[in-house]
Amino acid sequence: MTTNQTRHRRWALPLAGFGALVVLSGCAKDAPQDTWQPAGDNARKIDNLQQPVFMIAGLVLVIVAAVVGYCVFKFRDKGQAIPQQSHGKPALEIALTIIPALILVGIGIPTVNTLFKLAKTSDTQCVVNVTGQQWWWEYDYPVQDGCGGISAPIVTSGQLVIPAGQKVLLRISSRDVIHSYWIPKLNGKRDAVPGRVQTLRLQADQPGIYAGQCTEFCGLSHAYMRMEAVSLDAAGFKSWVENQLAPYEAPAAGSTASQGEALFVSQCSRCHQVNGILGADGTPVISRPDKYVYSGAVPNLTNLMTRTTFAGAAYDLMTQDCKTALWNTPSAQFSAKYLEGVSPECLDTVQLRQWLRNAPAKKPMYADPAKLVETGGKYRGMPNLGLTEDQIDKLISYLTERK
Amino acid sequence: MFTTGSKLFIGATTLAVVGALIFGITQSDSKLGTIGLVSAAIALVFLMGINFWVRDSNVSPTDTAALTTAPASHEAPPRSMWPMVAALGVALIPVGLVVGRAITWMAVIVILVATVEWMVQSWSERASADSAYNASIRKRIMHPLELPVLGALGLGLIIFSFSRIMLRLPAAAGAIAFGAVASIVLLFGSLLAAKRTVGRSVVGTLCTIGAVGIIGFGVTSAIAGGREIVKHEIPSFAEGTCGTEHGEADHNASRAIALKSNLAATIVLQNGTLHADVIGVIGAKTTITLGRSTNSYIRFVNLDDDKHRLVADLGVDEVNINGTATKVPQQSCTQAVGKDGAQFLVLRPTRPSFSSTTPFTLSVPGVDSTITIEVP
Amino acid sequence: MAISERPSVPALAGNGGSAYVTPSSSMGVFRRPVSTTGWRSWVFTVDHKKLGIMYGVVAMTFFVIGGCEALLIRLQLAAPNNKVLSAGAYNQMFTMHATTMVFLFVMPMAAAFANYLVPLQIGARDVAFPRLNAFGFWCFLFGGIFLNTSWFLGGASDSGWFAYAPNTSVAFSPSHGVDFWALGLQITGIASLTGAINLIVTVLNMRAPGMSLMKMPIFTWMILVVQFLLLFAIPVITVALFLLSFQRNFGAAFFSVEKGADPLLWQHLFWIFGHPEVYILVLPAFGIVSEVLPVFSKKPLFGYKFVVFSGAAIGFLGWGVWAHHMFASGLGPVSVAVFSVATMAIALPTGVKIVNWTMTLWGGKLSFTTAMLFATGLIIEFTIGGLSGVTHAVSPSDTQQTDTYYIVAHFHYVLFGGAVFGLFAGFYYWWPKVFGKLLNERLGKWNFWLMVIGMNLTFGPMHILGLQGQPRRMQVWTDFRAGEGFFNLAFWNRVASVGSFVLALGILFFLINVLYTAKKAEIAPLDPWDARSLEWMTTSPPKEHNFDAIPHVHELDEFFHRKYEEDEATGEIRQIATYEDIMAEEMAHADKHFHMPSPSYWPIILALGLPIVAYGIIFQRILAVGGAVVILLAMFGWSLEPSVADESDYEPPTDGGTTKELATLG
């Protein structure tokens, strides 16, 4: 192996890694969690800070590699005399310490500056409470004048819906272990720590949909704990809020959906809440997930079909074609398209049926009643309910109307 | 076959077993004594085993000469503190009987320790003809026991003294005092490190002064008793305790939380009205939204003159009491606090607010103003 | 038991010496171990060289195990929604991969080098506490085995090597894996702690005459810094693991949020240990490279004092940066700013090292043996890891990168490109010292190039994966979120998976090289590299007593200065003696008696008690009592056994030669 090859090999990959990243970062398309393509103010602040840092780091690497490469080429043993036994040049050492120190000061000042800008909470225009649990996120919108006015609390899951252009403040917490909330195109991540409420700013420039992923290891199904943030224009967000708070519409009597409703009350409503649903005795059905589930909460299904995911955003309610179409909708038309919800044509019944048939087979969860000794018999995740195909039909027909 | 040492332990074991039998039969209601004596028997069997295993270190059985040539057999025996310690133990027993049980126990321990040490010392003096070797053999057997016990006792004493002093001093002064002590230790340490010629006696004296000082202050503080510390206990509010008057709630603060935890809301009582501050939330000063099945920390600040408490009312819930579902009002409250006082309340609603016929509220008894709690 | 050995003083008047009976068996029941050959000579040895080799062999075994775990992880991630490993198995796999590599490979491999080389480099005959040294090794071995038995006893730990509370609570991790993990690390922690005390005492007290601290070889210096780091870091993790074990096994509530605990307590404790741990892993490799580069450049280390002090500076600053692992945890902007700046500051002493290595090459006479290739490779690969570290110090940028594959890339460049490359440089450089044979250079070149290519193929793409938003510790990734174009996750995941097998092939070449060398290679010359430090001034492998005569030291790089001299007029370096001359001269002054410590049963018996207690805590408490009895007995046995074995413990010399005198060391 010759030294020339040595040099090339050693330079090629770092250069590909750093140089090409900088040059080609514009080439990537449809990388939904790309950290270098900010779509909002906060992520852009980070990006503006990190780009020069990456440049400087790349430059330093090139210099070090060049000097080492030069040494390898120039000073290899060609029979020259044994060099002088010099023990170093303190002046050179000190100079080569001061230069990086200055560079670091140059990086440090904007770092601290950006850090405090990102921690600001006083200019918030809209607040959303975000609560993580194994293995999904709950979003609830407190009563406020922000977000264009919310008169009664809204609770949803699977997709965070925010008004575009507004400074949204997430108040993040957890019901069990530590999770981390991260929508890369909108901001860095913030851990959801049980017992604490931590804030994270989000602001999306345009209506659209942004992918994210739980980034603090949170147990068995960590990889399936995904999230999507949806930003809607002001009018779209207003109508989304109105729809979320609209009164419950019971299915037409005698329909399959109506049978599904009865089945839902008997099978699902111990844990899952549908706001406004009435039991056989005419009183509201109130779910008590705190009695059956270790974390104490499960997704509220009142408006299931207004969001396009289920099972902690691990699976889609939409078929792949409809989903791709939605994600690729230009921002001007996006709000209207999203507010259509999951139409019956777009509904991916395959995934939903598999889920209802045997949820733990679809997503790893602690839902085997025999193994719940340590949690006092409470589930961590949805158990297999043993539903028949007929029952699944009825439930799906009921759930399809929840929008 | 059996060596002298193992015979000693066989005897002691027998005594312990007999004692255990007698105690077990006569004092059938107290198992502790029997367990103790049986444990002692097991320990003694263990020691017997060791002795037997090492053949009493081969002293007497194979080396009869040692019996006659050992310094112990024709020289004055070396100094020993154990007769005096044993006597002290014996003297302490009557004192303990008069003053208290703790001293009696101490006396018993002192006597036991002195006996064991005495036995080992006198045994070691006959181990061989070489006094230095005899001393070293005593050390080798006893140091593995003595050093950990002495170390633990010494550390325990110092830790105890420290804790008593800390508990005696006011909370702020404790930090200052021990900051000062730490600085002095560091200073002396640095001086000693810099000046290596300092004699052992100087270092020893300084350490002794330090130890005596800490232990002395510790004992004094222990006698003087600790400062008053506010206790935080989980409340058990009976109905009607969250009223205007002084009651049970004022002695049992709600579950304490760390201030560092971010707050769900701050509720302020000002000029007879309540309003809520929530980080980031615009408007809605009379409504707060709390999550289900998660702890929400609420801070209550009283800016008015009278003493007031914050009461949370989360409707009525069915609770399983002795197997029957009973309807129990979900009410909790803070201590009453005066002007500029603050208190915490932890709420964990498990049902949505729309499940209740009456709204969930935060209120202050005697003040006509409420905050609505919404739970989605 | 050895209390029975008798002083051989003359009898008092009137009694003949014959009155004394020499005990036939000074142990009472057992004889003290005396074997110098066969398996007994290894199991009961207290010789730092034998222990060093055993550390190395066991660590290498765990390296292969950890490597296989890594390959399984990469297989699982080679395709979207892959099903090689279930979610549970995957979580166990990455937990054990990290735990094995950190605690059972890099740390003990550094201990192997330190054990073997530090006494040789400082001209000592053994470490200060030989039995403690043996005890440390057995704790490491039994701890490592204990940890890995969890695979067969209900599953390994599935909480990550960082084991964040409250995910480690029984409710969230019901298998015994976390218990095995916590107790296993406690046991290996004992090894690190005793090793640290031992080496600190050895280095500070047992250097050859004339070797002041600033004439000490740089590897020994870095090891000294590492031992101080261990001395202070291990107690922290010990406390944390005790809290965890009490939480899981005895109902304590240190991390139970519902009882008012703050789960960030664990993170602080873990990272106060965990960050110095990074330097514990990498500084020994820095030391090795700082030995290798000068030898193959025929120049002294450039700026020796700067390298020493930057190592010490890293040792100090390493304690003030732990929270940079927690920038997303919600510490608040003030704390984050402080730790952000502190983290940038630690880049400086690290940069000093890279500058000095490069300047050592500058103007040298470089010969690219495999050891030199690994050392040069380390400069580049570690620089990449160091620079990606600077991007994390920029805390807002870190909130985008933390817990993504970018971090995985970063620390693998630091730990593989830094620590492992350094260790491999050490293997090739010191192999002839330890085994008397040179590793094959041709196979070595294959080994090096496959490892360089493999590691860059494996970990290089992870920079891209991370910046494209792929989180760590994910059992599956999906096609939908992989994206398209040059940076799509699918392609780079596949590249990384292929790269991991290239890397494995490179390591396989090393193992082949070891076997080939053992079978085929000829005995190497005593000074094959024209080396500079004391360990080469004796036979290879060294005799049990290391040096026939303890050398007197006058210079840094003593050995080199005995061989070469600078012409004062011309400044030329010329050879004044060959290594044969120097060794012959040393032999002429050989000591007559060698004071060597005796083998002992007790270290291994004492260490054996620890996993018994640990199994007892997990499965059956009464077993723990049994283990405690073993420990107690062994402690007594150890205390009662003199470090100086009795003459009668040894078979009489058969050849009528001199008997051994024994050291008074503990």
PDB file of N, CA and C in Angstrom, chain C residues 414-437:
ATOM      1  N   VAL C 414     -14.803   8.970  18.240  1.00  0.00           N
ATOM      2  CA  VAL C 414     -13.948   9.204  19.406  1.00  0.00           C
ATOM      3  C   VAL C 414     -13.484   7.865  19.995  1.00  0.00           C
ATOM      4  N   LEU C 415     -14.431   6.951  20.174  1.00  0.00           N
ATOM      5  CA  LEU C 415     -14.088   5.726  20.900  1.00  0.00           C
ATOM      6  C   LEU C 415     -13.510   4.655  19.985  1.00  0.00           C
ATOM      7  N   PHE C 416     -13.958   4.583  18.748  1.00  0.00           N
ATOM      8  CA  PHE C 416     -13.345   3.607  17.853  1.00  0.00           C
ATOM      9  C   PHE C 416     -12.125   4.221  17.179  1.00  0.00           C
ATOM     10  N   GLY C 417     -12.324   5.393  16.570  1.00  0.00           N
ATOM     11  CA  GLY C 417     -11.205   6.063  15.911  1.00  0.00           C
ATOM     12  C   GLY C 417     -10.160   6.517  16.904  1.00  0.00           C
ATOM     13  N   GLY C 418     -10.585   6.807  18.148  1.00  0.00           N
ATOM     14  CA  GLY C 418      -9.631   7.208  19.172  1.00  0.00           C
ATOM     15  C   GLY C 418      -9.167   6.011  19.981  1.00  0.00           C
ATOM     16  N   ALA C 419     -10.029   5.551  20.892  1.00  0.00           N
ATOM     17  CA  ALA C 419      -9.598   4.532  21.852  1.00  0.00           C
ATOM     18  C   ALA C 419      -9.163   3.235  21.168  1.00  0.00           C
ATOM     19  N   VAL C 420     -10.008   2.695  20.275  1.00  0.00           N
ATOM     20  CA  VAL C 420      -9.709   1.362  19.731  1.00  0.00           C
ATOM     21  C   VAL C 420      -8.494   1.411  18.802  1.00  0.00           C
ATOM     22  N   PHE C 421      -8.390   2.458  17.986  1.00  0.00           N
ATOM     23  CA  PHE C 421      -7.200   2.576  17.131  1.00  0.00           C
ATOM     24  C   PHE C 421      -5.945   2.650  17.999  1.00  0.00           C
ATOM     25  N   GLY C 422      -6.034   3.388  19.090  1.00  0.00           N
ATOM     26  CA  GLY C 422      -4.893   3.486  19.992  1.00  0.00           C
ATOM     27  C   GLY C 422      -4.518   2.122  20.551  1.00  0.00           C
ATOM     28  N   LEU C 423      -5.547   1.366  20.962  1.00  0.00           N
ATOM     29  CA  LEU C 423      -5.277   0.042  21.522  1.00  0.00           C
ATOM     30  C   LEU C 423      -4.642  -0.868  20.479  1.00  0.00           C
ATOM     31  N   PHE C 424      -5.121  -0.778  19.236  1.00  0.00           N
ATOM     32  CA  PHE C 424      -4.543  -1.624  18.190  1.00  0.00           C
ATOM     33  C   PHE C 424      -3.097  -1.210  17.884  1.00  0.00           C
ATOM     34  N   ALA C 425      -2.845   0.099  17.913  1.00  0.00           N
ATOM     35  CA  ALA C 425      -1.460   0.545  17.755  1.00  0.00           C
ATOM     36  C   ALA C 425      -0.614  -0.088  18.853  1.00  0.00           C
ATOM     37  N   GLY C 426      -1.168  -0.117  20.057  1.00  0.00           N
ATOM     38  CA  GLY C 426      -0.468  -0.725  21.194  1.00  0.00           C
ATOM     39  C   GLY C 426      -0.237  -2.208  20.991  1.00  0.00           C
ATOM     40  N   PHE C 427      -1.240  -2.922  20.445  1.00  0.00           N
ATOM     41  CA  PHE C 427      -1.068  -4.371  20.199  1.00  0.00           C
ATOM     42  C   PHE C 427       0.162  -4.608  19.320  1.00  0.00           C
ATOM     43  N   TYR C 428       0.207  -3.871  18.198  1.00  0.00           N
ATOM     44  CA  TYR C 428       1.284  -4.129  17.245  1.00  0.00           C
ATOM     45  C   TYR C 428       2.636  -3.703  17.795  1.00  0.00           C
ATOM     46  N   TYR C 429       2.608  -2.606  18.573  1.00  0.00           N
ATOM     47  CA  TYR C 429       3.869  -2.074  19.084  1.00  0.00           C
ATOM     48  C   TYR C 429       4.445  -2.963  20.187  1.00  0.00           C
ATOM     49  N   TRP C 430       3.609  -3.387  21.126  1.00  0.00           N
ATOM     50  CA  TRP C 430       4.118  -4.098  22.302  1.00  0.00           C
ATOM     51  C   TRP C 430       4.023  -5.617  22.200  1.00  0.00           C
ATOM     52  N   TRP C 431       3.426  -6.121  21.104  1.00  0.00           N
ATOM     53  CA  TRP C 431       3.284  -7.580  20.978  1.00  0.00           C
ATOM     54  C   TRP C 431       4.634  -8.297  21.165  1.00  0.00           C
ATOM     55  N   PRO C 432       5.716  -7.847  20.475  1.00  0.00           N
ATOM     56  CA  PRO C 432       7.007  -8.524  20.672  1.00  0.00           C
ATOM     57  C   PRO C 432       7.508  -8.422  22.112  1.00  0.00           C
ATOM     58  N   LYS C 433       7.122  -7.359  22.810  1.00  0.00           N
ATOM     59  CA  LYS C 433       7.537  -7.243  24.213  1.00  0.00           C
ATOM     60  C   LYS C 433       6.861  -8.330  25.045  1.00  0.00           C
ATOM     61  N   VAL C 434       5.555  -8.501  24.797  1.00  0.00           N
ATOM     62  CA  VAL C 434       4.754  -9.368  25.662  1.00  0.00           C
ATOM     63  C   VAL C 434       4.931 -10.834  25.287  1.00  0.00           C
ATOM     64  N   PHE C 435       4.995 -11.101  23.966  1.00  0.00           N
ATOM     65  CA  PHE C 435       5.018 -12.500  23.538  1.00  0.00           C
ATOM     66  C   PHE C 435       6.318 -12.892  22.845  1.00  0.00           C
ATOM     67  N   GLY C 436       7.213 -11.949  22.668  1.00  0.00           N
ATOM     68  CA  GLY C 436       8.509 -12.269  22.078  1.00  0.00           C
ATOM     69  C   GLY C 436       8.487 -12.448  20.575  1.00  0.00           C
ATOM     70  N   LYS C 437       7.315 -12.243  19.954  1.00  0.00           N
ATOM     71  CA  LYS C 437       7.224 -12.417  18.514  1.00  0.00           C
ATOM     72  C   LYS C 437       6.550 -11.201  17.898  1.00  0.00           C
TER      73      LYS C 437
END
